[in-house]
Amino acid sequence: MGACEGKSEAPDSNMSLTWGPQYKFNVMFLCNHNSCRSQMADGWLRTLRGSASVGVASAGIVGGTAVKEGAITVMKDAGVDISSFTSDAMADFRAEDFDVVISCCGCGSKLDGDKEVWKKRTVFMDWNLDDPPAIDPGDLSEYRRVRDECKTKVQELLDMLSRPYGSHYKKNVMFLCNHNSCRSQMADGWLRTLRANASVGVASAGIVGGTAVKEGAISVMKDAGVDISQFTSDAMADFRPQDFDVVISCCGCGSKLDGDKEVWKKRAMFMDWNLDDPPAIDPGDLSAYKRVRDESKAKVQELLDALQKPYGPHYKKNVMFLCNHNSCRSQMADGWLRALRGNASVGVASAGIVGGTAVKEGAITVMKEAGVDISSFTSDAMADFNPQDFEAVISCCGCGSKLDGDKEAWKKRTYFSDWNLDDPPAIDPGDLSAYRRVRDESKAKVLELIQKLAVE
């Protein structure tokens, strides 16, 4: 490998050549010391990814040490040069920069406390590969065995990440139509094109069953720069509703989702777009196809915009954290829920009952220490939100008594609780100890809340 394929010297730089925002997905391989298994996995992914937009880094949970000579040797035997790789510490990376986190050594149990955010990424897996240096008889046979097992797992991971929908996306959308021949195909094509690096997976299917994709749909989408000529027409029966968060009926066919099909309408978000059927009305010049194509594009963009919001109908449950000014406690709780929810379908927002002010620097600092970046959060006013958009409302500061009069609707949601957390700015002695204590108390309460919402 060329010098550009060595590990980044600045793991927190957006200009990293091996991982960063320039990739659709970013994978972190973890091991105790980043000396063997995680290094081999890192090398395999760089080698096998080809043109796939998958970035990769590796690190040691405990810290970095020298890369094992045995790992370098057996990878070189397989045509992969990891001799220039450095052994890095997980503490030098940010969990939020990675979509997929793989524990290569069964060390997931060590990801507790401040490290727990690493287990809450979109995908977390524990491969539990054997440790070659601990069991190698001296002839490198264990290194070779683990090398080959690692290659297989990396290829399986890349295959998974190449699929247009699945657990590697934060949200997955299913577009339905009668036969998956036109409207749902155009919507599918638009979402794949417009999502860019948004973590939104997509599939489309026919409620009645799949037929050939209409040539008119292929033609007008091609005119718009979207190639759906290779798309297949599939049957809804070949998919599982639980794999999708959002289900869109493109053709007004929601009424056909009855009986055993009704589960498709019970996902976190169901919509019926009721787009016209171009083949049924097209006069021969494709004008109906073009009109529906453009309507579909607008609706898909609106959907993507909605899915990027941290709360909304695309989540099964939505939580509002309240405080007087949305400057400290509610901001930390908001940050924790976003970091810890993993794949739980829980949306979140925070606001100030009195109104919003700037987020406290102390809160930003101590949350960053715990691996959670809230520096870009804004301080908002409760008046800018609707209580009916939230199932759970948490008063972080004991301010529930202020929710009277026209504000009382906030206390009437399905779940209301007053955590009564101390106010760090009011009691901090100057060393941020009060901020840290409240940060940790907030984390514990957020974890309890996520568990509670998951079983309700």
PDB file of N, CA and C in Angstrom, residues 210-264:
ATOM      1  N   GLY A 210     -44.664  -8.453  -7.651  1.00  0.00           N
ATOM      2  CA  GLY A 210     -43.804  -7.705  -8.542  1.00  0.00           C
ATOM      3  C   GLY A 210     -44.030  -8.043 -10.001  1.00  0.00           C
ATOM      4  N   THR A 211     -43.886  -7.043 -10.862  1.00  0.00           N
ATOM      5  CA  THR A 211     -43.912  -7.238 -12.316  1.00  0.00           C
ATOM      6  C   THR A 211     -42.734  -6.455 -12.890  1.00  0.00           C
ATOM      7  N   ALA A 212     -42.577  -6.443 -14.176  1.00  0.00           N
ATOM      8  CA  ALA A 212     -41.466  -5.721 -14.796  1.00  0.00           C
ATOM      9  C   ALA A 212     -41.594  -4.218 -14.556  1.00  0.00           C
ATOM     10  N   VAL A 213     -40.455  -3.555 -14.395  1.00  0.00           N
ATOM     11  CA  VAL A 213     -40.449  -2.102 -14.238  1.00  0.00           C
ATOM     12  C   VAL A 213     -40.854  -1.466 -15.567  1.00  0.00           C
ATOM     13  N   LYS A 214     -41.762  -0.497 -15.514  1.00  0.00           N
ATOM     14  CA  LYS A 214     -42.282   0.146 -16.717  1.00  0.00           C
ATOM     15  C   LYS A 214     -41.177   0.907 -17.461  1.00  0.00           C
ATOM     16  N   GLU A 215     -41.154   0.732 -18.767  1.00  0.00           N
ATOM     17  CA  GLU A 215     -40.164   1.426 -19.587  1.00  0.00           C
ATOM     18  C   GLU A 215     -40.315   2.945 -19.486  1.00  0.00           C
ATOM     19  N   GLY A 216     -41.555   3.399 -19.347  1.00  0.00           N
ATOM     20  CA  GLY A 216     -41.777   4.836 -19.200  1.00  0.00           C
ATOM     21  C   GLY A 216     -41.107   5.384 -17.952  1.00  0.00           C
ATOM     22  N   ALA A 217     -41.189   4.626 -16.852  1.00  0.00           N
ATOM     23  CA  ALA A 217     -40.549   5.051 -15.607  1.00  0.00           C
ATOM     24  C   ALA A 217     -39.035   5.086 -15.769  1.00  0.00           C
ATOM     25  N   ILE A 218     -38.483   4.054 -16.389  1.00  0.00           N
ATOM     26  CA  ILE A 218     -37.036   4.005 -16.626  1.00  0.00           C
ATOM     27  C   ILE A 218     -36.597   5.195 -17.474  1.00  0.00           C
ATOM     28  N   SER A 219     -37.379   5.496 -18.521  1.00  0.00           N
ATOM     29  CA  SER A 219     -37.021   6.559 -19.462  1.00  0.00           C
ATOM     30  C   SER A 219     -37.018   7.936 -18.811  1.00  0.00           C
ATOM     31  N   VAL A 220     -38.089   8.266 -18.077  1.00  0.00           N
ATOM     32  CA  VAL A 220     -38.154   9.621 -17.515  1.00  0.00           C
ATOM     33  C   VAL A 220     -37.191   9.797 -16.346  1.00  0.00           C
ATOM     34  N   MET A 221     -36.910   8.723 -15.616  1.00  0.00           N
ATOM     35  CA  MET A 221     -35.916   8.826 -14.552  1.00  0.00           C
ATOM     36  C   MET A 221     -34.522   9.018 -15.149  1.00  0.00           C
ATOM     37  N   LYS A 222     -34.264   8.350 -16.256  1.00  0.00           N
ATOM     38  CA  LYS A 222     -32.972   8.530 -16.937  1.00  0.00           C
ATOM     39  C   LYS A 222     -32.819   9.970 -17.414  1.00  0.00           C
ATOM     40  N   ASP A 223     -33.921  10.553 -17.903  1.00  0.00           N
ATOM     41  CA  ASP A 223     -33.895  11.960 -18.324  1.00  0.00           C
ATOM     42  C   ASP A 223     -33.481  12.875 -17.173  1.00  0.00           C
ATOM     43  N   ALA A 224     -33.835  12.451 -15.943  1.00  0.00           N
ATOM     44  CA  ALA A 224     -33.522  13.257 -14.754  1.00  0.00           C
ATOM     45  C   ALA A 224     -32.183  12.870 -14.132  1.00  0.00           C
ATOM     46  N   GLY A 225     -31.458  11.974 -14.789  1.00  0.00           N
ATOM     47  CA  GLY A 225     -30.133  11.594 -14.303  1.00  0.00           C
ATOM     48  C   GLY A 225     -30.115  10.468 -13.301  1.00  0.00           C
ATOM     49  N   VAL A 226     -31.221   9.708 -13.211  1.00  0.00           N
ATOM     50  CA  VAL A 226     -31.308   8.599 -12.262  1.00  0.00           C
ATOM     51  C   VAL A 226     -31.543   7.306 -13.031  1.00  0.00           C
ATOM     52  N   ASP A 227     -30.648   6.353 -12.886  1.00  0.00           N
ATOM     53  CA  ASP A 227     -30.736   5.092 -13.616  1.00  0.00           C
ATOM     54  C   ASP A 227     -31.404   4.026 -12.753  1.00  0.00           C
ATOM     55  N   ILE A 228     -32.626   3.630 -13.130  1.00  0.00           N
ATOM     56  CA  ILE A 228     -33.309   2.541 -12.420  1.00  0.00           C
ATOM     57  C   ILE A 228     -33.477   1.332 -13.337  1.00  0.00           C
ATOM     58  N   SER A 229     -32.710   1.294 -14.407  1.00  0.00           N
ATOM     59  CA  SER A 229     -32.863   0.213 -15.389  1.00  0.00           C
ATOM     60  C   SER A 229     -32.494  -1.151 -14.827  1.00  0.00           C
ATOM     61  N   GLN A 230     -31.667  -1.171 -13.771  1.00  0.00           N
ATOM     62  CA  GLN A 230     -31.262  -2.441 -13.173  1.00  0.00           C
ATOM     63  C   GLN A 230     -32.129  -2.830 -11.978  1.00  0.00           C
ATOM     64  N   PHE A 231     -33.092  -1.994 -11.638  1.00  0.00           N
ATOM     65  CA  PHE A 231     -33.949  -2.302 -10.501  1.00  0.00           C
ATOM     66  C   PHE A 231     -34.830  -3.505 -10.829  1.00  0.00           C
ATOM     67  N   THR A 232     -35.067  -4.327  -9.824  1.00  0.00           N
ATOM     68  CA  THR A 232     -35.974  -5.460  -9.993  1.00  0.00           C
ATOM     69  C   THR A 232     -37.313  -5.131  -9.355  1.00  0.00           C
ATOM     70  N   SER A 233     -38.348  -5.770  -9.845  1.00  0.00           N
ATOM     71  CA  SER A 233     -39.694  -5.583  -9.318  1.00  0.00           C
ATOM     72  C   SER A 233     -39.975  -6.724  -8.351  1.00  0.00           C
ATOM     73  N   ASP A 234     -40.138  -6.382  -7.079  1.00  0.00           N
ATOM     74  CA  ASP A 234     -40.218  -7.398  -6.032  1.00  0.00           C
ATOM     75  C   ASP A 234     -41.573  -7.399  -5.325  1.00  0.00           C
ATOM     76  N   ALA A 235     -41.850  -8.503  -4.665  1.00  0.00           N
ATOM     77  CA  ALA A 235     -43.111  -8.663  -3.939  1.00  0.00           C
ATOM     78  C   ALA A 235     -42.931  -8.327  -2.465  1.00  0.00           C
ATOM     79  N   MET A 236     -43.915  -7.672  -1.886  1.00  0.00           N
ATOM     80  CA  MET A 236     -43.874  -7.315  -0.475  1.00  0.00           C
ATOM     81  C   MET A 236     -43.697  -8.543   0.403  1.00  0.00           C
ATOM     82  N   ALA A 237     -44.222  -9.669  -0.044  1.00  0.00           N
ATOM     83  CA  ALA A 237     -44.138 -10.901   0.734  1.00  0.00           C
ATOM     84  C   ALA A 237     -42.701 -11.352   0.966  1.00  0.00           C
ATOM     85  N   ASP A 238     -41.772 -10.826   0.175  1.00  0.00           N
ATOM     86  CA  ASP A 238     -40.365 -11.212   0.318  1.00  0.00           C
ATOM     87  C   ASP A 238     -39.621 -10.344   1.333  1.00  0.00           C
ATOM     88  N   PHE A 239     -40.334  -9.419   1.975  1.00  0.00           N
ATOM     89  CA  PHE A 239     -39.713  -8.531   2.956  1.00  0.00           C
ATOM     90  C   PHE A 239     -40.411  -8.684   4.306  1.00  0.00           C
ATOM     91  N   ARG A 240     -39.731  -8.209   5.365  1.00  0.00           N
ATOM     92  CA  ARG A 240     -40.295  -8.228   6.707  1.00  0.00           C
ATOM     93  C   ARG A 240     -40.592  -6.801   7.153  1.00  0.00           C
ATOM     94  N   PRO A 241     -41.792  -6.531   7.629  1.00  0.00           N
ATOM     95  CA  PRO A 241     -42.120  -5.158   8.040  1.00  0.00           C
ATOM     96  C   PRO A 241     -41.229  -4.638   9.157  1.00  0.00           C
ATOM     97  N   GLN A 242     -40.792  -5.513  10.050  1.00  0.00           N
ATOM     98  CA  GLN A 242     -39.973  -5.052  11.174  1.00  0.00           C
ATOM     99  C   GLN A 242     -38.607  -4.523  10.759  1.00  0.00           C
ATOM    100  N   ASP A 243     -38.238  -4.712   9.508  1.00  0.00           N
ATOM    101  CA  ASP A 243     -36.962  -4.186   9.023  1.00  0.00           C
ATOM    102  C   ASP A 243     -37.063  -2.733   8.562  1.00  0.00           C
ATOM    103  N   PHE A 244     -38.268  -2.159   8.654  1.00  0.00           N
ATOM    104  CA  PHE A 244     -38.486  -0.801   8.137  1.00  0.00           C
ATOM    105  C   PHE A 244     -39.132   0.091   9.192  1.00  0.00           C
ATOM    106  N   ASP A 245     -38.657   1.313   9.255  1.00  0.00           N
ATOM    107  CA  ASP A 245     -39.208   2.301  10.184  1.00  0.00           C
ATOM    108  C   ASP A 245     -40.320   3.111   9.544  1.00  0.00           C
ATOM    109  N   VAL A 246     -40.183   3.332   8.241  1.00  0.00           N
ATOM    110  CA  VAL A 246     -41.122   4.170   7.495  1.00  0.00           C
ATOM    111  C   VAL A 246     -41.674   3.369   6.324  1.00  0.00           C
ATOM    112  N   VAL A 247     -42.986   3.364   6.176  1.00  0.00           N
ATOM    113  CA  VAL A 247     -43.643   2.684   5.053  1.00  0.00           C
ATOM    114  C   VAL A 247     -44.485   3.710   4.307  1.00  0.00           C
ATOM    115  N   ILE A 248     -44.234   3.809   3.005  1.00  0.00           N
ATOM    116  CA  ILE A 248     -44.953   4.757   2.155  1.00  0.00           C
ATOM    117  C   ILE A 248     -45.747   3.994   1.106  1.00  0.00           C
ATOM    118  N   SER A 249     -47.052   4.183   1.101  1.00  0.00           N
ATOM    119  CA  SER A 249     -47.892   3.670   0.017  1.00  0.00           C
ATOM    120  C   SER A 249     -47.915   4.744  -1.068  1.00  0.00           C
ATOM    121  N   CYS A 250     -47.299   4.446  -2.197  1.00  0.00           N
ATOM    122  CA  CYS A 250     -47.174   5.457  -3.259  1.00  0.00           C
ATOM    123  C   CYS A 250     -48.459   5.649  -4.049  1.00  0.00           C
ATOM    124  N   CYS A 251     -49.346   4.666  -4.004  1.00  0.00           N
ATOM    125  CA  CYS A 251     -50.458   4.637  -4.956  1.00  0.00           C
ATOM    126  C   CYS A 251     -51.832   4.683  -4.312  1.00  0.00           C
ATOM    127  N   GLY A 252     -51.889   5.013  -3.031  1.00  0.00           N
ATOM    128  CA  GLY A 252     -53.184   5.000  -2.364  1.00  0.00           C
ATOM    129  C   GLY A 252     -53.692   3.612  -2.074  1.00  0.00           C
ATOM    130  N   CYS A 253     -52.743   2.670  -1.954  1.00  0.00           N
ATOM    131  CA  CYS A 253     -53.135   1.270  -1.782  1.00  0.00           C
ATOM    132  C   CYS A 253     -53.102   0.834  -0.327  1.00  0.00           C
ATOM    133  N   GLY A 254     -53.074   1.801   0.586  1.00  0.00           N
ATOM    134  CA  GLY A 254     -53.035   1.460   1.995  1.00  0.00           C
ATOM    135  C   GLY A 254     -54.203   0.616   2.445  1.00  0.00           C
ATOM    136  N   SER A 255     -55.355   0.765   1.771  1.00  0.00           N
ATOM    137  CA  SER A 255     -56.540  -0.010   2.149  1.00  0.00           C
ATOM    138  C   SER A 255     -56.345  -1.501   1.913  1.00  0.00           C
ATOM    139  N   LYS A 256     -55.367  -1.834   1.064  1.00  0.00           N
ATOM    140  CA  LYS A 256     -55.094  -3.254   0.798  1.00  0.00           C
ATOM    141  C   LYS A 256     -54.225  -3.888   1.878  1.00  0.00           C
ATOM    142  N   LEU A 257     -53.734  -3.065   2.779  1.00  0.00           N
ATOM    143  CA  LEU A 257     -52.888  -3.576   3.858  1.00  0.00           C
ATOM    144  C   LEU A 257     -53.765  -3.963   5.041  1.00  0.00           C
ATOM    145  N   ASP A 258     -54.529  -5.020   4.854  1.00  0.00           N
ATOM    146  CA  ASP A 258     -55.410  -5.513   5.906  1.00  0.00           C
ATOM    147  C   ASP A 258     -55.020  -6.944   6.251  1.00  0.00           C
ATOM    148  N   GLY A 259     -55.707  -7.498   7.222  1.00  0.00           N
ATOM    149  CA  GLY A 259     -55.404  -8.866   7.611  1.00  0.00           C
ATOM    150  C   GLY A 259     -53.967  -9.003   8.072  1.00  0.00           C
ATOM    151  N   ASP A 260     -53.272 -10.027   7.566  1.00  0.00           N
ATOM    152  CA  ASP A 260     -51.885 -10.242   7.981  1.00  0.00           C
ATOM    153  C   ASP A 260     -50.933  -9.200   7.403  1.00  0.00           C
ATOM    154  N   LYS A 261     -51.430  -8.377   6.474  1.00  0.00           N
ATOM    155  CA  LYS A 261     -50.590  -7.308   5.913  1.00  0.00           C
ATOM    156  C   LYS A 261     -50.671  -6.022   6.735  1.00  0.00           C
ATOM    157  N   GLU A 262     -51.563  -5.978   7.701  1.00  0.00           N
ATOM    158  CA  GLU A 262     -51.793  -4.733   8.440  1.00  0.00           C
ATOM    159  C   GLU A 262     -50.569  -4.281   9.231  1.00  0.00           C
ATOM    160  N   VAL A 263     -49.669  -5.220   9.527  1.00  0.00           N
ATOM    161  CA  VAL A 263     -48.471  -4.852  10.286  1.00  0.00           C
ATOM    162  C   VAL A 263     -47.634  -3.805   9.549  1.00  0.00           C
ATOM    163  N   TRP A 264     -47.762  -3.763   8.217  1.00  0.00           N
ATOM    164  CA  TRP A 264     -47.016  -2.765   7.452  1.00  0.00           C
ATOM    165  C   TRP A 264     -47.482  -1.345   7.770  1.00  0.00           C
TER     166      TRP A 264
END
